[in-house]
XYZ file of C-alpha atoms in Angstrom:
335
model
C 80.289 100.066 71.111
C 82.222 97.565 68.925
C 82.217 100.339 66.249
C 83.774 102.719 68.918
C 86.538 100.108 69.499
C 87.183 99.451 65.832
C 87.623 103.274 65.347
C 89.962 103.498 68.151
C 92.181 100.701 66.911
C 92.047 102.163 63.378
C 93.435 105.410 65.121
C 96.036 103.682 67.150
C 97.165 101.902 63.675
C 97.356 105.226 62.128
C 99.050 106.945 64.795
C 101.890 103.955 64.729
C 102.180 104.217 60.956
C 102.662 107.862 61.000
C 105.439 107.292 63.738
C 107.197 104.823 61.594
C 106.953 106.967 58.363
C 108.504 109.873 60.186
C 111.115 108.019 61.651
C 112.001 106.295 58.322
C 112.066 109.526 56.288
C 112.995 112.040 58.822
C 116.674 111.520 58.240
C 117.605 111.913 61.781
C 117.453 108.281 63.075
C 120.445 106.607 64.322
C 120.488 103.119 65.186
C 120.320 99.688 63.793
C 117.010 99.032 61.872
C 113.664 100.163 62.934
C 112.887 101.065 66.810
C 111.551 97.741 67.963
C 110.714 95.832 71.161
C 113.948 93.864 70.447
C 115.876 97.117 71.157
C 114.345 97.462 74.562
C 114.748 93.856 75.692
C 118.344 93.788 74.949
C 118.738 97.051 76.830
C 116.996 95.481 79.854
C 118.672 92.063 79.562
C 122.307 93.698 79.782
C 121.465 96.052 82.651
C 120.149 93.272 84.918
C 122.549 90.574 83.596
C 125.299 92.923 85.017
C 123.629 93.348 88.256
C 122.774 89.581 88.602
C 126.522 88.784 88.308
C 127.021 90.910 91.482
C 124.651 88.907 93.652
C 127.162 86.777 95.560
C 129.873 89.467 95.919
C 127.231 92.028 97.025
C 125.766 89.847 99.664
C 129.341 89.223 100.984
C 130.632 92.885 101.049
C 127.477 93.909 102.533
C 127.846 91.572 105.425
C 131.598 92.551 105.851
C 130.787 96.356 105.877
C 127.891 96.037 108.290
C 128.204 92.924 110.328
C 125.840 94.184 113.003
C 123.324 95.847 111.043
C 123.172 94.048 107.723
C 119.510 93.958 107.459
C 119.112 97.441 108.577
C 121.509 98.975 106.206
C 120.317 96.753 103.285
C 116.720 98.269 103.984
C 117.826 101.770 104.118
C 119.859 101.406 100.947
C 116.870 100.135 99.062
C 114.726 102.611 100.813
C 116.610 105.669 99.899
C 117.118 104.403 96.258
C 113.453 103.621 95.775
C 112.311 107.160 97.280
C 114.722 109.017 95.004
C 113.474 107.045 92.094
C 109.771 107.841 92.950
C 110.669 111.616 92.995
C 112.628 111.777 89.962
C 110.633 109.386 87.446
C 107.888 111.966 86.457
C 110.671 114.459 85.673
C 112.525 112.023 83.785
C 109.531 110.693 81.751
C 108.370 114.281 81.007
C 111.949 115.143 79.896
C 111.960 111.996 77.465
C 108.585 113.180 76.029
C 110.608 116.231 74.813
C 114.146 115.256 74.331
C 113.527 111.729 73.097
C 113.882 108.027 74.657
C 117.372 107.227 73.572
C 119.329 110.119 75.346
C 117.382 109.064 78.594
C 117.982 105.494 78.220
C 121.752 106.247 77.995
C 121.446 108.525 81.096
C 119.527 105.992 83.277
C 121.693 102.861 82.371
C 124.933 104.730 82.769
C 124.007 106.314 86.260
C 122.175 102.993 87.375
C 125.331 100.934 86.339
C 128.122 103.450 87.582
C 128.245 102.157 91.103
C 129.333 98.407 90.036
C 133.203 99.205 89.779
C 133.111 100.847 93.299
C 132.067 97.363 94.996
C 135.791 96.286 95.042
C 137.359 100.074 95.028
C 135.508 101.373 98.347
C 132.330 99.203 99.562
C 131.340 102.565 101.584
C 131.297 104.646 98.432
C 129.603 101.790 96.509
C 126.714 101.521 99.012
C 126.492 105.399 98.997
C 126.554 105.911 95.288
C 124.113 103.008 94.785
C 121.869 104.700 97.192
C 121.794 108.151 95.348
C 121.935 106.383 91.743
C 118.105 106.044 92.536
C 117.587 109.311 91.045
C 118.353 107.611 87.593
C 117.373 104.102 88.432
C 114.180 104.464 86.206
C 115.274 102.455 83.152
C 111.891 100.396 83.120
C 109.844 103.588 82.922
C 111.923 104.813 79.818
C 111.846 101.144 78.202
C 108.020 101.193 78.893
C 107.574 104.539 77.123
C 109.983 103.472 74.292
C 107.770 100.286 73.804
C 104.433 102.361 73.927
C 105.753 104.743 71.193
C 106.407 101.523 68.735
C 103.412 99.437 69.613
C 99.696 99.559 69.050
C 97.369 99.438 72.303
C 96.256 95.641 71.814
C 99.773 94.803 71.453
C 101.278 96.446 74.724
C 100.341 94.031 76.994
C 102.131 91.226 75.188
C 105.243 93.472 74.600
C 105.366 94.694 78.332
C 105.359 90.738 79.310
C 108.178 90.077 76.997
C 110.155 92.974 78.600
C 109.281 91.648 81.943
C 110.269 88.099 80.880
C 113.549 89.369 79.813
C 114.231 90.866 83.168
C 113.640 87.351 84.564
C 115.672 85.671 81.958
C 118.743 88.154 82.800
C 118.562 86.604 86.384
C 118.291 82.886 85.471
C 122.068 82.343 84.638
C 124.105 85.479 85.841
C 123.844 84.922 89.696
C 124.981 81.156 88.947
C 128.010 82.474 86.742
C 128.593 85.277 89.392
C 128.825 82.773 92.302
C 130.878 80.305 90.109
C 133.508 82.736 88.959
C 133.566 84.220 92.521
C 134.300 80.928 93.997
C 136.830 79.750 91.295
C 138.841 82.887 90.862
C 137.703 85.993 92.733
C 135.042 88.623 93.504
C 137.238 91.153 91.446
C 136.887 89.107 88.214
C 133.112 89.233 88.825
C 133.082 93.076 89.193
C 135.081 93.507 86.025
C 132.790 91.195 84.144
C 129.801 93.024 85.209
C 131.531 96.379 84.594
C 132.069 95.248 81.152
C 128.493 94.029 80.656
C 127.270 97.505 81.656
C 129.746 99.209 79.161
C 128.449 96.926 76.505
C 124.855 98.009 77.317
C 125.913 101.691 76.876
C 127.722 100.920 73.715
C 124.613 99.189 72.538
C 122.240 102.159 73.124
C 124.675 104.625 71.702
C 125.228 102.581 68.380
C 122.306 100.223 67.952
C 119.075 101.748 69.518
C 117.195 103.850 67.357
C 115.106 106.755 68.625
C 111.514 105.882 68.938
C 110.093 109.235 69.534
C 110.827 111.546 66.374
C 111.051 115.198 66.867
C 107.676 115.606 64.580
C 105.838 113.654 67.077
C 106.769 115.476 70.415
C 104.958 118.194 72.022
C 107.306 120.792 71.062
C 111.073 120.793 70.036
C 114.161 121.039 72.053
C 114.233 123.336 74.924
C 110.648 122.958 75.631
C 109.842 124.269 79.035
C 108.560 121.503 81.612
C 105.748 122.414 84.122
C 106.062 121.663 87.671
C 102.916 119.637 87.209
C 104.882 117.267 85.056
C 107.621 116.911 87.205
C 105.677 116.755 90.544
C 105.678 113.038 91.679
C 102.514 113.691 93.750
C 100.456 115.250 91.008
C 99.713 111.690 89.442
C 98.725 110.576 92.952
C 96.215 113.513 93.339
C 94.644 112.730 89.717
C 94.194 109.231 90.588
C 91.215 109.637 92.985
C 89.319 111.446 90.110
C 88.527 108.122 88.349
C 87.154 105.082 90.676
C 88.333 102.507 88.379
C 91.860 103.960 88.134
C 92.121 104.366 91.919
C 90.941 100.785 92.525
C 93.827 99.407 90.056
C 96.341 101.643 91.893
C 95.203 100.485 95.246
C 95.288 96.967 94.036
C 98.971 97.232 92.534
C 100.354 99.322 95.634
C 99.095 96.486 98.118
C 100.665 93.875 95.702
C 103.997 95.389 95.376
C 104.584 96.666 98.849
C 105.014 93.238 100.229
C 106.846 91.992 96.921
C 109.270 94.927 96.953
C 110.216 94.218 100.684
C 110.480 90.497 100.010
C 112.651 91.197 96.921
C 114.939 94.005 98.635
C 115.951 91.420 101.651
C 115.211 87.749 100.403
C 118.509 86.830 99.023
C 120.421 88.265 102.073
C 117.678 86.458 104.440
C 118.462 82.931 102.297
C 122.017 83.456 103.142
C 122.221 84.749 106.729
C 119.277 83.172 108.278
C 118.220 80.088 106.269
C 121.865 79.071 105.568
C 121.828 78.936 101.684
C 125.197 78.851 100.204
C 126.014 81.208 97.133
C 125.634 78.335 94.822
C 122.141 77.439 96.294
C 120.996 81.111 96.420
C 122.199 81.243 92.405
C 120.230 78.097 91.701
C 117.063 79.264 93.586
C 117.160 82.602 91.480
C 117.628 80.564 88.235
C 114.545 78.351 88.976
C 112.354 81.237 89.824
C 113.435 83.028 86.775
C 112.470 80.236 84.728
C 109.002 79.958 86.139
C 108.697 83.695 85.835
C 109.523 83.549 82.124
C 106.885 80.787 81.502
C 104.423 82.642 83.571
C 104.831 86.238 81.556
C 105.252 84.588 78.085
C 102.880 81.634 78.040
C 100.733 81.122 81.185
C 99.750 84.828 81.359
C 98.288 84.876 77.641
C 96.304 81.552 78.148
C 94.907 82.803 81.398
C 93.724 86.091 80.052
C 92.124 84.598 77.066
C 90.206 81.695 79.180
C 89.304 83.327 82.648
C 89.549 86.950 81.693
C 91.579 89.814 83.295
C 90.156 90.356 86.665
C 90.079 86.572 87.476
C 93.767 86.269 86.301
C 94.548 89.035 88.773
C 92.776 87.430 91.464
C 94.356 84.208 90.750
C 97.923 85.848 90.700
C 97.216 87.588 94.134
C 96.008 84.384 95.642
C 99.223 82.702 94.681
C 101.315 85.749 95.852
C 99.561 85.323 99.440
C 100.434 81.578 99.435
C 104.208 82.519 98.360
C 104.692 85.100 100.763
C 103.107 83.083 103.725
C 105.244 80.063 102.780
C 108.417 82.176 102.764
C 107.364 83.668 106.217
C 106.470 80.467 107.930
C 109.268 78.364 106.329
C 112.497 77.515 108.520
C 113.806 74.842 106.561
C 115.768 74.910 103.267
C 113.475 72.925 101.004
């Protein structure tokens, strides 16, 4: 068994080396340096930093636009966006396997951030477009594919953890900055700044991000047909039941993400409208949670996996998730 693992590791190392040689010698690479995890984390940081700036203005506009049905409309907007992302993710993933990651990073970031300026131009159009932007709101999927292209199998959990930590880092300061600028100046300045950060992200992808998947490593060249099975979002669900281990992992992830996604989509609105948090308190709360998330993803996760193993780490994480969600649900005071 040890011999098989060594062979697999050598094979992964050879594939990664071949990719690097092709990228280096292919003559078609555009960007700054070799493809790296750092390119991926900058893209994620800028995108979610832009959205983090909008935390305070967006909660205010949502309540002003739908004063009688704020929570219902918030749920519908996130629900439509999530459903469209689920339906489109396999197709975008399959297309990026053929046409490369860079073009789809550009596409997903552009359309995900396109609603930002509409927040001040027309709130109704903003909420409509943000719902429809779910078709392209799969930047994480393309980023994880980008990371998988340039890392060996044993490096990926660390690389994925770094990407997740970067997402948390983008939310440590941006809501606080947005809340301060909104109070000191205006929501319009915050929207303009967020739009500028989004444009910076698009420019970074265009000019600095190199392609991670050279043409020689793709199934076929440009214009390759995409089968319905590749684009069918339910195809992977049907395959899940074929492997009992994969099925158990998928059930675990689904049951974990289901309450987490519901909490995330409505929690900041809940803090403002029900618990009575101010914009500054919400921003501080997000910052504290972001810092703890960074520590968990970069330090604590690695220590736990080495000391108690993968399965026990998952059980410990789920235990703390139960405690967290129960505390949120029963808590009625700001502390």
